[in-house]
CSV table of C-alpha atoms in Angstrom, one decimal:
chain,number,residue,atom,x,y,z
A,1,MET,CA,-0.4,10.1,-55.4
A,2,THR,CA,-4.1,9.5,-56.4
A,3,ALA,CA,-5.6,12.0,-58.9
A,4,SER,CA,-8.5,14.2,-57.7
A,5,PRO,CA,-12.0,13.6,-59.0
A,6,PRO,CA,-13.2,16.0,-61.7
A,7,LYS,CA,-15.2,18.8,-60.4
A,8,THR,CA,-18.9,18.5,-61.0
A,9,ASP,CA,-21.3,21.4,-61.3
A,10,ASP,CA,-22.3,20.6,-57.5
A,11,ASP,CA,-18.6,21.6,-56.6
A,12,ARG,CA,-18.4,24.9,-58.3
A,13,LEU,CA,-19.2,28.0,-56.5
A,14,PRO,CA,-22.1,29.8,-58.1
A,15,ALA,CA,-21.7,33.3,-60.1
A,16,PRO,CA,-23.3,36.2,-58.8
A,17,ARG,CA,-26.9,36.6,-60.0
A,18,ALA,CA,-29.4,39.6,-60.7
A,19,PRO,CA,-30.8,41.1,-57.5
A,20,LEU,CA,-33.9,40.1,-55.7
A,21,THR,CA,-34.1,36.5,-56.9
A,22,ALA,CA,-35.4,33.6,-54.3
A,23,GLN,CA,-31.7,32.6,-54.1
A,24,THR,CA,-30.3,36.0,-53.1
A,25,TRP,CA,-32.8,36.1,-50.2
A,26,ARG,CA,-32.0,32.9,-49.0
A,27,GLU,CA,-28.5,33.7,-48.9
A,28,VAL,CA,-29.1,36.8,-47.0
A,29,ALA,CA,-31.5,34.7,-44.4
A,30,HIS,CA,-28.2,32.4,-44.0
A,31,LEU,CA,-26.1,35.5,-43.7
A,32,LEU,CA,-28.3,36.8,-41.2
A,33,SER,CA,-28.5,33.5,-39.1
A,34,ASN,CA,-24.9,33.1,-38.9
A,35,MET,CA,-24.6,35.3,-36.0
A,36,PRO,CA,-27.3,33.6,-33.6
A,37,ILE,CA,-25.9,30.1,-34.7
A,38,GLY,CA,-22.4,31.1,-34.3
A,39,ILE,CA,-23.0,32.2,-30.6
A,40,ILE,CA,-24.8,29.0,-29.8
A,41,GLY,CA,-21.9,26.8,-31.1
A,42,PHE,CA,-19.0,28.9,-29.9
A,43,VAL,CA,-20.3,28.9,-26.4
A,44,TYR,CA,-21.2,25.1,-26.8
A,45,VAL,CA,-17.8,24.2,-27.7
A,46,ALA,CA,-16.1,26.4,-25.3
A,47,VAL,CA,-17.9,25.1,-22.2
A,48,ALA,CA,-17.7,21.4,-23.4
A,49,ALA,CA,-14.1,21.7,-24.0
A,50,SER,CA,-13.3,23.9,-20.7
A,51,VAL,CA,-15.4,21.5,-18.6
A,52,GLY,CA,-14.4,18.3,-20.1
A,53,GLY,CA,-10.8,19.3,-20.4
A,54,GLY,CA,-10.5,20.9,-17.0
A,55,LEU,CA,-12.2,17.8,-15.4
A,56,SER,CA,-10.1,15.1,-17.4
A,57,LEU,CA,-8.2,14.5,-14.5
A,58,THR,CA,-11.1,13.2,-12.5
A,59,VAL,CA,-13.3,10.4,-13.5
A,60,ILE,CA,-15.7,12.6,-15.0
A,61,GLY,CA,-13.9,14.7,-17.3
A,62,LEU,CA,-13.3,12.4,-20.4
A,63,PRO,CA,-16.9,11.3,-20.5
A,64,LEU,CA,-18.1,14.7,-20.4
A,65,LEU,CA,-15.7,15.6,-23.1
A,66,THR,CA,-17.0,12.7,-25.1
A,67,LEU,CA,-20.6,13.9,-24.8
A,68,GLY,CA,-19.5,17.1,-25.8
A,69,LEU,CA,-17.9,15.8,-28.8
A,70,LEU,CA,-21.1,13.9,-29.7
A,71,GLY,CA,-22.9,17.3,-29.5
A,72,CYS,CA,-20.5,18.9,-32.1
A,73,ARG,CA,-21.5,16.0,-34.3
A,74,LEU,CA,-25.2,17.1,-34.0
A,75,PHE,CA,-24.1,20.6,-34.6
A,76,GLY,CA,-22.3,19.7,-37.7
A,77,ARG,CA,-25.7,17.8,-38.8
A,78,LEU,CA,-27.8,21.1,-38.2
A,79,GLU,CA,-25.3,23.0,-40.2
A,80,ARG,CA,-25.2,20.7,-42.9
A,81,SER,CA,-29.0,20.8,-43.2
A,82,ARG,CA,-29.0,24.6,-43.1
A,83,ALA,CA,-26.4,24.8,-45.7
A,84,ARG,CA,-28.5,22.4,-47.9
A,85,ALA,CA,-31.8,24.5,-47.4
A,86,LEU,CA,-30.4,27.8,-47.8
A,87,LEU,CA,-27.2,27.6,-49.7
A,88,GLY,CA,-27.9,24.3,-51.8
A,89,VAL,CA,-24.9,22.6,-50.7
A,90,ARG,CA,-25.1,19.0,-50.6
A,91,VAL,CA,-22.6,17.4,-48.4
A,92,GLU,CA,-22.9,13.7,-47.1
A,93,GLU,CA,-23.3,12.7,-43.6
A,94,PRO,CA,-20.1,11.3,-42.2
A,95,SER,CA,-20.1,7.8,-41.2
A,96,PRO,CA,-20.8,6.9,-37.6
A,97,VAL,CA,-17.7,6.4,-35.1
A,98,HIS,CA,-16.3,2.9,-35.3
A,99,VAL,CA,-15.7,1.4,-32.0
A,100,PRO,CA,-13.3,-1.5,-32.5
A,101,ASN,CA,-13.8,-3.3,-29.3
A,102,PRO,CA,-16.8,-3.5,-26.9
A,103,GLY,CA,-16.6,-1.7,-23.6
A,104,LEU,CA,-16.7,1.7,-22.2
A,105,PHE,CA,-12.8,2.6,-22.6
A,106,SER,CA,-12.9,1.4,-25.9
A,107,TRP,CA,-16.1,3.5,-26.8
A,108,LEU,CA,-14.4,6.5,-24.9
A,109,TRP,CA,-11.4,6.3,-27.0
A,110,ALA,CA,-13.1,6.0,-30.2
A,111,HIS,CA,-15.2,9.0,-29.7
A,112,LEU,CA,-12.1,11.0,-28.0
A,113,THR,CA,-10.2,10.4,-31.0
A,114,ASP,CA,-13.1,11.2,-33.8
A,115,SER,CA,-11.7,13.5,-36.3
A,116,VAL,CA,-15.0,14.3,-37.8
A,117,ALA,CA,-16.2,15.6,-34.3
A,118,TRP,CA,-13.2,17.6,-33.7
A,119,ARG,CA,-13.6,19.3,-37.2
A,120,HIS,CA,-17.1,20.1,-36.4
A,121,ALA,CA,-16.0,21.6,-33.2
A,122,LEU,CA,-13.4,23.7,-35.1
A,123,TYR,CA,-16.3,24.8,-37.3
A,124,ALA,CA,-18.5,25.9,-34.4
A,125,PHE,CA,-15.5,27.6,-32.9
A,126,ILE,CA,-14.6,29.7,-36.1
A,127,ARG,CA,-18.2,30.4,-36.8
A,128,LEU,CA,-18.6,33.0,-34.2
A,129,PRO,CA,-16.0,35.8,-35.5
A,130,TRP,CA,-17.4,34.7,-39.5
A,131,GLY,CA,-21.0,34.9,-38.2
A,132,VAL,CA,-20.7,38.4,-36.7
A,133,LEU,CA,-19.0,39.7,-39.7
A,134,THR,CA,-21.4,38.4,-42.1
A,135,PHE,CA,-24.4,39.3,-40.0
A,136,TYR,CA,-23.1,43.0,-40.1
A,137,VAL,CA,-22.4,43.3,-43.7
A,138,ALA,CA,-25.7,41.7,-44.6
A,139,LEU,CA,-27.6,43.9,-42.2
A,140,THR,CA,-25.7,47.1,-43.7
A,141,GLY,CA,-26.4,45.6,-47.0
A,142,LEU,CA,-30.1,45.4,-46.6
A,143,LEU,CA,-30.4,48.8,-45.1
A,144,VAL,CA,-28.1,50.7,-47.2
A,145,GLY,CA,-26.6,48.9,-49.9
A,146,TRP,CA,-29.3,47.2,-52.0
A,147,LEU,CA,-27.4,47.6,-55.5
A,148,VAL,CA,-24.3,45.6,-54.1
A,149,LEU,CA,-26.5,43.2,-51.6
A,150,PRO,CA,-26.7,40.3,-54.1
A,151,TRP,CA,-23.0,40.3,-55.2
A,152,VAL,CA,-21.7,40.9,-51.5
A,153,ALA,CA,-24.0,38.1,-50.5
A,154,ARG,CA,-22.9,35.5,-52.8
A,155,TRP,CA,-19.2,36.1,-52.3
A,156,LEU,CA,-19.8,35.9,-48.4
A,157,THR,CA,-21.9,32.6,-48.9
A,158,ASN,CA,-19.1,31.4,-51.1
A,159,VAL,CA,-17.1,31.4,-48.2
A,160,ASP,CA,-19.7,29.7,-46.3
A,161,ARG,CA,-19.9,27.2,-48.9
A,162,VAL,CA,-16.3,26.5,-48.6
A,163,LEU,CA,-16.2,26.1,-44.9
A,164,VAL,CA,-19.2,23.5,-45.0
A,165,ARG,CA,-17.3,21.3,-47.7
A,166,THR,CA,-13.9,21.7,-46.0
A,167,LEU,CA,-14.8,21.1,-42.4
A,168,LEU,CA,-18.2,19.5,-42.4
A,169,SER,CA,-17.7,16.8,-45.0
A,170,PRO,CA,-16.7,13.2,-44.3
A,171,SER,CA,-13.3,12.4,-45.3
A,172,ASP,CA,-14.3,9.2,-46.8
A,173,GLU,CA,-10.9,8.0,-48.2
A,174,LEU,CA,-9.3,8.4,-44.8
A,175,GLU,CA,-12.1,6.6,-43.0
A,176,ARG,CA,-12.1,4.0,-45.4
A,177,ARG,CA,-8.1,3.4,-45.0
A,178,VAL,CA,-8.6,3.7,-41.3
A,179,ALA,CA,-11.2,0.9,-41.4
A,180,GLU,CA,-9.2,-1.2,-43.8
A,181,LEU,CA,-6.1,-0.9,-41.5
A,182,GLU,CA,-8.0,-1.9,-38.4
A,183,SER,CA,-9.4,-5.0,-40.2
A,184,ASP,CA,-6.0,-5.9,-41.4
A,185,ARG,CA,-4.7,-5.8,-38.1
A,186,GLY,CA,-7.5,-7.8,-36.6
A,187,ALA,CA,-6.6,-10.4,-39.3
A,188,VAL,CA,-2.7,-10.2,-38.1
A,189,VAL,CA,-3.6,-10.8,-34.5
A,190,ASP,CA,-6.0,-13.6,-35.1
A,191,THR,CA,-3.5,-15.2,-37.4
A,192,ALA,CA,-0.8,-14.6,-34.8
A,193,ALA,CA,-2.8,-16.1,-32.2
A,194,ALA,CA,-3.7,-19.1,-34.1
């Protein structure tokens, strides 16, 4: 069992601040943009999964599902940049999909089994209910809850920070281990062939 790395200042959730700071307004802007972006992400994932999954018995279903997963990766990139700009969360980009062998089927299989794309799809899927909740809470805070808005906004954006770090961050250790196992497997196959 490996020890987890020590928490840096970047990993800690920020504490509530005094009202009407620039960071509070960026957090409120993030909360208000959650609903439209959540709707777009949810509709995209629902359509891509239902069309690609429904047509998977035909020739075009799996390529459509693969394209849908590639779009989920792009959605994840958009959300990482939005979190970086509005919340100050710095999350590294995940490594590109590793295709072990040349060819269409190898490319399809590598993208269909891409855990990063599936986590991004899960993120886009759960953004809708969370986005609707945060939108209405932030809007209510703007209209009638000025005194508690900074603290409520900080609490809600802390949940967003956790979601971004959990679902949109690369799983470097796992990706590195998979790459090592694939290279070891290739070496064993080459040795056996020799």
